[in-house]
């Protein structure tokens, strides 16, 4: 996998290797307006998910977070063997001709999507690194290259970060994206200073239900999930986790981040309306005794799809990093069975191959 490496040239193609609401408007040009004042330091109010010191899930017992002993127990349980290398089959169409209200979704890998709509290019939880880990020689290692080489991306206007786990907030990837594009970055409460520390200047953090207008008429709302946060042993639950609903005119795209199944999907539908397209996790769900609060299995993802009232859902968080015990093909098999058991249209909840672009035409 010569196109994947950690460091300053990470994730480039073989050719490249050889040779309180905030408002900010994106201009039509590639360069972004950096003149707006920075978001002031945030103080988060006491709420059903913040006690003044740490965040928690109101849908789980107070103080829930995986313990070190349970995590070790999960790690040492027998797991399915993944292949060392998997070839990608998707064909990106990053510059396909789209109508003004068409939405193009490209699955890069894991929880990384490129969302293109009305001239905006939005990346979700970008990771092009070889490992999802704080250690470059240890931790979950990718079995396939990103479906889109990082040097082939169009200009990136906005990056959405759902939470601070290493497979979702990857600093090496973010450094390179900052050097190339200087995009706006939206993060969960408590993660702004981490992202600013590597050079980004336009970083905004959010509590649940807060919104950000990236340009007139295009609003991004940070919504709940059921998960947890930590990058080490001393920062557990010090930052928030969540999902994003992107809305422009009458089109809505929901990026679900990481989440266990809970009532928040119905609440999102009640407060924000049903999305046209929902990007939902379907992997990293075994063993259930450990993963259930944090990651949905495919049957729960189908229920979330129904709770949201999504017109179309696309599965993610599978097939790149082995984060749990299920075999690499199991999420796709279990999703097909769950869709069939729910009696819904097989085309209403799909998966894309890494690198594949799907264009959703305006009706």
GROMACS .gro file of C-alpha atoms in nm:
model
  363
    1UNK     CA    1   0.000   0.000   0.000
    2UNK     CA    2   0.256   0.255  -0.121
    3UNK     CA    3   0.012   0.543  -0.121
    4UNK     CA    4  -0.050   0.526   0.255
    5UNK     CA    5   0.195   0.651   0.512
    6UNK     CA    6   0.200   0.853   0.829
    7UNK     CA    7   0.380   1.184   0.825
    8UNK     CA    8   0.381   1.498   0.612
    9UNK     CA    9   0.293   1.321   0.284
   10UNK     CA   10   0.044   1.076   0.424
   11UNK     CA   11  -0.221   0.921   0.201
   12UNK     CA   12  -0.100   1.064  -0.131
   13UNK     CA   13  -0.124   0.877  -0.459
   14UNK     CA   14   0.168   0.685  -0.604
   15UNK     CA   15   0.214   0.957  -0.869
   16UNK     CA   16   0.230   1.230  -0.607
   17UNK     CA   17   0.471   1.030  -0.394
   18UNK     CA   18   0.702   0.991  -0.689
   19UNK     CA   19   0.706   1.341  -0.809
   20UNK     CA   20  -2.461   3.022   2.130
   21UNK     CA   21  -2.468   3.020   1.748
   22UNK     CA   22  -2.181   3.128   1.530
   23UNK     CA   23  -2.213   3.254   1.173
   24UNK     CA   24  -1.948   3.244   0.903
   25UNK     CA   25  -1.997   3.278   0.530
   26UNK     CA   26  -1.791   3.088   0.275
   27UNK     CA   27  -1.692   3.287  -0.032
   28UNK     CA   28  -1.717   3.142  -0.381
   29UNK     CA   29  -1.339   3.148  -0.425
   30UNK     CA   30  -1.109   2.870  -0.311
   31UNK     CA   31  -0.950   3.079  -0.035
   32UNK     CA   32  -1.160   3.130   0.275
   33UNK     CA   33  -1.223   3.457   0.448
   34UNK     CA   34  -1.010   3.448   0.764
   35UNK     CA   35  -1.112   3.793   0.887
   36UNK     CA   36  -1.390   3.695   1.127
   37UNK     CA   37  -1.298   3.697   1.497
   38UNK     CA   38  -1.230   3.363   1.661
   39UNK     CA   39  -1.504   3.197   1.861
   40UNK     CA   40  -1.448   3.302   2.226
   41UNK     CA   41  -1.349   3.035   2.481
   42UNK     CA   42  -1.653   2.826   2.556
   43UNK     CA   43  -1.809   2.759   2.893
   44UNK     CA   44  -2.058   2.477   2.878
   45UNK     CA   45  -2.371   2.503   3.090
   46UNK     CA   46  -2.471   2.230   3.333
   47UNK     CA   47  -2.715   2.008   3.145
   48UNK     CA   48  -2.853   1.657   3.114
   49UNK     CA   49  -2.518   1.559   2.953
   50UNK     CA   50  -2.263   1.783   3.132
   51UNK     CA   51  -2.204   1.802   3.507
   52UNK     CA   52  -1.958   2.090   3.500
   53UNK     CA   53  -1.654   1.863   3.471
   54UNK     CA   54  -1.734   1.577   3.235
   55UNK     CA   55  -1.982   1.492   2.964
   56UNK     CA   56  -2.204   1.185   2.981
   57UNK     CA   57  -2.489   1.013   2.797
   58UNK     CA   58  -2.834   1.092   2.938
   59UNK     CA   59  -2.952   0.766   2.777
   60UNK     CA   60  -2.708   0.552   2.981
   61UNK     CA   61  -2.634   0.513   3.354
   62UNK     CA   62  -2.462   0.822   3.493
   63UNK     CA   63  -2.087   0.816   3.445
   64UNK     CA   64  -2.089   0.538   3.187
   65UNK     CA   65  -1.767   0.484   2.996
   66UNK     CA   66  -1.586   0.161   2.908
   67UNK     CA   67  -1.349   0.059   3.187
   68UNK     CA   68  -0.986  -0.035   3.129
   69UNK     CA   69  -1.054  -0.389   3.251
   70UNK     CA   70  -1.351  -0.437   3.018
   71UNK     CA   71  -1.153  -0.298   2.725
   72UNK     CA   72  -0.871  -0.541   2.797
   73UNK     CA   73  -1.123  -0.824   2.823
   74UNK     CA   74  -1.261  -0.733   2.483
   75UNK     CA   75  -0.914  -0.709   2.326
   76UNK     CA   76  -0.813  -1.054   2.444
   77UNK     CA   77  -1.130  -1.230   2.335
   78UNK     CA   78  -1.095  -1.435   2.020
   79UNK     CA   79  -1.171  -1.230   1.707
   80UNK     CA   80  -1.222  -1.305   1.341
   81UNK     CA   81  -0.917  -1.284   1.118
   82UNK     CA   82  -0.925  -1.006   0.860
   83UNK     CA   83  -0.723  -1.018   0.537
   84UNK     CA   84  -0.400  -0.818   0.543
   85UNK     CA   85  -0.480  -0.634   0.219
   86UNK     CA   86  -0.806  -0.566   0.037
   87UNK     CA   87  -0.824  -0.399  -0.303
   88UNK     CA   88  -1.070  -0.116  -0.359
   89UNK     CA   89  -1.333  -0.144  -0.630
   90UNK     CA   90  -1.506   0.194  -0.614
   91UNK     CA   91  -1.458   0.456  -0.885
   92UNK     CA   92  -1.474   0.817  -0.761
   93UNK     CA   93  -1.662   1.079  -0.961
   94UNK     CA   94  -1.547   1.387  -0.772
   95UNK     CA   95  -1.606   1.626  -1.057
   96UNK     CA   96  -1.920   1.475  -1.203
   97UNK     CA   97  -2.165   1.721  -1.352
   98UNK     CA   98  -2.426   1.791  -1.086
   99UNK     CA   99  -2.737   2.004  -1.096
  100UNK     CA  100  -2.772   2.287  -0.848
  101UNK     CA  101  -2.973   2.077  -0.600
  102UNK     CA  102  -2.797   1.744  -0.658
  103UNK     CA  103  -2.597   1.593  -0.370
  104UNK     CA  104  -2.285   1.385  -0.444
  105UNK     CA  105  -2.169   1.144  -0.172
  106UNK     CA  106  -1.828   0.974  -0.203
  107UNK     CA  107  -1.730   0.707   0.049
  108UNK     CA  108  -1.356   0.739   0.118
  109UNK     CA  109  -1.320   0.486   0.401
  110UNK     CA  110  -1.431   0.412   0.758
  111UNK     CA  111  -1.635   0.722   0.859
  112UNK     CA  112  -1.482   0.952   0.597
  113UNK     CA  113  -1.718   1.082   0.329
  114UNK     CA  114  -1.687   1.366   0.082
  115UNK     CA  115  -2.022   1.547   0.061
  116UNK     CA  116  -2.059   1.783  -0.236
  117UNK     CA  117  -2.358   2.014  -0.260
  118UNK     CA  118  -2.413   2.358  -0.412
  119UNK     CA  119  -2.041   2.425  -0.452
  120UNK     CA  120  -1.949   2.315  -0.099
  121UNK     CA  121  -1.707   2.028  -0.038
  122UNK     CA  122  -1.743   1.882   0.312
  123UNK     CA  123  -1.530   1.603   0.466
  124UNK     CA  124  -1.645   1.396   0.761
  125UNK     CA  125  -1.404   1.250   1.020
  126UNK     CA  126  -1.113   1.237   0.772
  127UNK     CA  127  -0.850   0.966   0.815
  128UNK     CA  128  -0.585   0.880   0.559
  129UNK     CA  129  -0.328   0.747   0.811
  130UNK     CA  130  -0.195   0.393   0.812
  131UNK     CA  131  -0.312   0.334   1.170
  132UNK     CA  132  -0.596   0.463   1.386
  133UNK     CA  133  -0.376   0.500   1.691
  134UNK     CA  134  -0.163   0.742   1.893
  135UNK     CA  135   0.133   0.510   1.818
  136UNK     CA  136   0.261   0.482   1.462
  137UNK     CA  137   0.383   0.122   1.500
  138UNK     CA  138   0.092  -0.020   1.701
  139UNK     CA  139  -0.287  -0.015   1.689
  140UNK     CA  140  -0.555  -0.084   1.427
  141UNK     CA  141  -0.391  -0.088   1.084
  142UNK     CA  142  -0.583  -0.027   0.764
  143UNK     CA  143  -0.630  -0.320   0.529
  144UNK     CA  144  -0.719  -0.106   0.228
  145UNK     CA  145  -0.608   0.226   0.087
  146UNK     CA  146  -0.842   0.524   0.110
  147UNK     CA  147  -1.087   0.516  -0.179
  148UNK     CA  148  -0.969   0.864  -0.284
  149UNK     CA  149  -0.599   0.964  -0.263
  150UNK     CA  150  -0.571   1.278  -0.055
  151UNK     CA  151  -0.395   1.470  -0.334
  152UNK     CA  152  -0.691   1.406  -0.565
  153UNK     CA  153  -0.946   1.576  -0.342
  154UNK     CA  154  -1.118   1.889  -0.467
  155UNK     CA  155  -1.077   2.195  -0.246
  156UNK     CA  156  -1.220   2.119   0.099
  157UNK     CA  157  -1.430   2.397   0.251
  158UNK     CA  158  -1.550   2.238   0.576
  159UNK     CA  159  -1.441   1.944   0.793
  160UNK     CA  160  -1.681   1.789   1.043
  161UNK     CA  161  -1.529   1.604   1.343
  162UNK     CA  162  -1.777   1.396   1.544
  163UNK     CA  163  -1.555   1.318   1.845
  164UNK     CA  164  -1.194   1.277   1.951
  165UNK     CA  165  -1.124   0.904   1.906
  166UNK     CA  166  -0.819   0.836   1.691
  167UNK     CA  167  -1.015   0.680   1.405
  168UNK     CA  168  -1.227   0.998   1.380
  169UNK     CA  169  -0.990   1.280   1.479
  170UNK     CA  170  -0.661   1.201   1.307
  171UNK     CA  171  -0.407   1.478   1.354
  172UNK     CA  172  -0.169   1.372   1.074
  173UNK     CA  173  -0.451   1.383   0.820
  174UNK     CA  174  -0.578   1.714   0.955
  175UNK     CA  175  -0.233   1.873   0.931
  176UNK     CA  176  -0.210   1.786   0.564
  177UNK     CA  177  -0.564   1.907   0.492
  178UNK     CA  178  -0.483   2.237   0.665
  179UNK     CA  179  -0.169   2.281   0.454
  180UNK     CA  180  -0.361   2.212   0.134
  181UNK     CA  181  -0.694   2.386   0.194
  182UNK     CA  182  -0.712   2.581   0.525
  183UNK     CA  183  -1.075   2.475   0.571
  184UNK     CA  184  -1.318   2.557   0.848
  185UNK     CA  185  -1.331   2.279   1.108
  186UNK     CA  186  -1.636   2.207   1.324
  187UNK     CA  187  -1.573   1.999   1.636
  188UNK     CA  188  -1.748   1.874   1.947
  189UNK     CA  189  -1.732   2.077   2.267
  190UNK     CA  190  -1.389   2.043   2.423
  191UNK     CA  191  -1.194   1.957   2.105
  192UNK     CA  192  -1.122   2.302   1.962
  193UNK     CA  193  -0.786   2.361   2.127
  194UNK     CA  194  -0.656   2.019   2.017
  195UNK     CA  195  -0.734   2.101   1.653
  196UNK     CA  196  -0.606   2.459   1.680
  197UNK     CA  197  -0.279   2.329   1.826
  198UNK     CA  198  -0.178   2.185   1.486
  199UNK     CA  199  -0.228   2.511   1.297
  200UNK     CA  200  -0.595   2.553   1.205
  201UNK     CA  201  -0.727   2.906   1.252
  202UNK     CA  202  -1.101   2.862   1.186
  203UNK     CA  203  -1.214   2.602   1.439
  204UNK     CA  204  -1.557   2.615   1.604
  205UNK     CA  205  -1.686   2.384   1.876
  206UNK     CA  206  -2.043   2.298   1.962
  207UNK     CA  207  -2.273   2.161   2.226
  208UNK     CA  208  -2.569   1.950   2.116
  209UNK     CA  209  -2.835   2.134   1.915
  210UNK     CA  210  -2.611   2.433   1.838
  211UNK     CA  211  -2.589   2.541   1.473
  212UNK     CA  212  -2.342   2.706   1.240
  213UNK     CA  213  -2.418   2.880   0.911
  214UNK     CA  214  -2.135   2.801   0.669
  215UNK     CA  215  -2.288   3.023   0.403
  216UNK     CA  216  -2.626   3.195   0.370
  217UNK     CA  217  -2.892   2.927   0.365
  218UNK     CA  218  -2.659   2.638   0.457
  219UNK     CA  219  -2.679   2.544   0.824
  220UNK     CA  220  -2.498   2.267   1.010
  221UNK     CA  221  -2.644   2.150   1.343
  222UNK     CA  222  -2.453   1.941   1.599
  223UNK     CA  223  -2.684   1.673   1.736
  224UNK     CA  224  -2.662   1.401   2.003
  225UNK     CA  225  -2.521   1.051   1.980
  226UNK     CA  226  -2.468   0.783   2.245
  227UNK     CA  227  -2.092   0.734   2.271
  228UNK     CA  228  -1.794   0.851   2.479
  229UNK     CA  229  -1.463   1.035   2.439
  230UNK     CA  230  -1.097   0.987   2.531
  231UNK     CA  231  -0.755   1.010   2.370
  232UNK     CA  232  -0.570   0.895   2.681
  233UNK     CA  233  -0.626   0.780   3.037
  234UNK     CA  234  -0.674   1.126   3.189
  235UNK     CA  235  -0.920   1.293   2.952
  236UNK     CA  236  -1.212   1.051   2.956
  237UNK     CA  237  -1.541   1.233   2.892
  238UNK     CA  238  -1.369   1.573   2.895
  239UNK     CA  239  -1.500   1.648   2.545
  240UNK     CA  240  -1.834   1.579   2.383
  241UNK     CA  241  -1.938   1.349   2.095
  242UNK     CA  242  -2.212   1.390   1.840
  243UNK     CA  243  -2.348   1.393   1.487
  244UNK     CA  244  -2.421   1.660   1.225
  245UNK     CA  245  -2.722   1.756   1.018
  246UNK     CA  246  -2.636   1.961   0.710
  247UNK     CA  247  -2.927   2.154   0.564
  248UNK     CA  248  -2.941   2.377   0.259
  249UNK     CA  249  -3.273   2.478   0.103
  250UNK     CA  250  -3.484   2.162   0.126
  251UNK     CA  251  -3.201   1.903   0.120
  252UNK     CA  252  -3.074   1.747   0.445
  253UNK     CA  253  -2.776   1.516   0.496
  254UNK     CA  254  -2.714   1.354   0.835
  255UNK     CA  255  -2.370   1.228   0.941
  256UNK     CA  256  -2.415   0.998   1.239
  257UNK     CA  257  -2.060   0.974   1.375
  258UNK     CA  258  -2.021   0.687   1.624
  259UNK     CA  259  -2.324   0.585   1.826
  260UNK     CA  260  -2.505   0.313   2.006
  261UNK     CA  261  -2.876   0.290   1.940
  262UNK     CA  262  -3.096   0.510   2.158
  263UNK     CA  263  -3.388   0.752   2.154
  264UNK     CA  264  -3.176   1.036   2.014
  265UNK     CA  265  -3.255   0.937   1.655
  266UNK     CA  266  -3.625   0.998   1.711
  267UNK     CA  267  -3.542   1.323   1.890
  268UNK     CA  268  -3.333   1.442   1.595
  269UNK     CA  269  -3.624   1.374   1.361
  270UNK     CA  270  -3.862   1.561   1.592
  271UNK     CA  271  -3.640   1.866   1.628
  272UNK     CA  272  -3.463   1.887   1.293
  273UNK     CA  273  -3.679   1.690   1.052
  274UNK     CA  274  -3.604   1.377   0.851
  275UNK     CA  275  -3.285   1.370   0.641
  276UNK     CA  276  -3.280   1.294   0.272
  277UNK     CA  277  -2.956   1.098   0.327
  278UNK     CA  278  -2.828   0.949   0.653
  279UNK     CA  279  -2.474   0.816   0.698
  280UNK     CA  280  -2.495   0.556   0.976
  281UNK     CA  281  -2.244   0.325   1.143
  282UNK     CA  282  -2.296  -0.048   1.084
  283UNK     CA  283  -1.960  -0.189   1.200
  284UNK     CA  284  -1.747  -0.240   1.513
  285UNK     CA  285  -2.033  -0.406   1.701
  286UNK     CA  286  -1.895  -0.735   1.838
  287UNK     CA  287  -1.880  -0.848   2.115
  288UNK     CA  288  -2.220  -0.706   2.202
  289UNK     CA  289  -2.159  -0.717   2.579
  290UNK     CA  290  -1.892  -0.450   2.525
  291UNK     CA  291  -1.994  -0.264   2.207
  292UNK     CA  292  -2.373  -0.231   2.242
  293UNK     CA  293  -2.375   0.108   2.422
  294UNK     CA  294  -2.125   0.260   2.177
  295UNK     CA  295  -2.179   0.109   1.830
  296UNK     CA  296  -2.494  -0.008   1.656
  297UNK     CA  297  -2.513  -0.342   1.487
  298UNK     CA  298  -2.679  -0.343   1.142
  299UNK     CA  299  -3.025  -0.428   1.281
  300UNK     CA  300  -3.005  -0.131   1.518
  301UNK     CA  301  -2.881   0.089   1.233
  302UNK     CA  302  -3.190  -0.008   1.032
  303UNK     CA  303  -3.405   0.092   1.330
  304UNK     CA  304  -3.218   0.423   1.348
  305UNK     CA  305  -3.286   0.472   0.976
  306UNK     CA  306  -3.656   0.425   1.046
  307UNK     CA  307  -3.651   0.646   1.357
  308UNK     CA  308  -3.491   0.925   1.155
  309UNK     CA  309  -3.737   0.880   0.872
  310UNK     CA  310  -3.443   0.893   0.631
  311UNK     CA  311  -3.523   0.859   0.263
  312UNK     CA  312  -3.183   0.696   0.202
  313UNK     CA  313  -2.924   0.558   0.443
  314UNK     CA  314  -2.564   0.460   0.369
  315UNK     CA  315  -2.365   0.234   0.602
  316UNK     CA  316  -2.017   0.328   0.725
  317UNK     CA  317  -1.754   0.241   0.989
  318UNK     CA  318  -1.664  -0.096   0.840
  319UNK     CA  319  -1.410  -0.259   0.613
  320UNK     CA  320  -1.095  -0.050   0.679
  321UNK     CA  321  -0.974  -0.085   1.040
  322UNK     CA  322  -1.049  -0.392   1.250
  323UNK     CA  323  -1.181  -0.224   1.563
  324UNK     CA  324  -1.384  -0.520   1.692
  325UNK     CA  325  -1.443  -0.893   1.655
  326UNK     CA  326  -1.677  -0.942   1.358
  327UNK     CA  327  -1.541  -1.067   1.026
  328UNK     CA  328  -1.477  -0.803   0.760
  329UNK     CA  329  -1.778  -0.909   0.549
  330UNK     CA  330  -2.022  -0.950   0.841
  331UNK     CA  331  -2.158  -0.592   0.853
  332UNK     CA  332  -2.267  -0.614   0.488
  333UNK     CA  333  -2.423  -0.956   0.537
  334UNK     CA  334  -2.600  -0.855   0.857
  335UNK     CA  335  -2.724  -0.532   0.700
  336UNK     CA  336  -2.884  -0.717   0.409
  337UNK     CA  337  -3.054  -0.953   0.656
  338UNK     CA  338  -3.169  -0.664   0.878
  339UNK     CA  339  -3.317  -0.470   0.585
  340UNK     CA  340  -3.501  -0.783   0.474
  341UNK     CA  341  -3.629  -0.853   0.827
  342UNK     CA  342  -3.756  -0.494   0.860
  343UNK     CA  343  -3.955  -0.530   0.538
  344UNK     CA  344  -3.818  -0.211   0.387
  345UNK     CA  345  -3.695  -0.148   0.033
  346UNK     CA  346  -3.349  -0.302  -0.014
  347UNK     CA  347  -3.233   0.016  -0.189
  348UNK     CA  348  -3.327   0.240   0.103
  349UNK     CA  349  -3.025   0.135   0.313
  350UNK     CA  350  -2.712   0.057   0.114
  351UNK     CA  351  -2.335   0.059   0.137
  352UNK     CA  352  -2.087   0.212  -0.106
  353UNK     CA  353  -1.756   0.065  -0.208
  354UNK     CA  354  -1.454   0.263  -0.092
  355UNK     CA  355  -1.406   0.531  -0.356
  356UNK     CA  356  -1.758   0.504  -0.496
  357UNK     CA  357  -1.957   0.819  -0.565
  358UNK     CA  358  -2.336   0.820  -0.559
  359UNK     CA  359  -2.522   1.124  -0.694
  360UNK     CA  360  -2.866   1.197  -0.554
  361UNK     CA  361  -3.055   1.405  -0.806
  362UNK     CA  362  -3.296   1.678  -0.706
  363UNK     CA  363  -3.657   1.578  -0.748
   0.00000   0.00000   0.00000
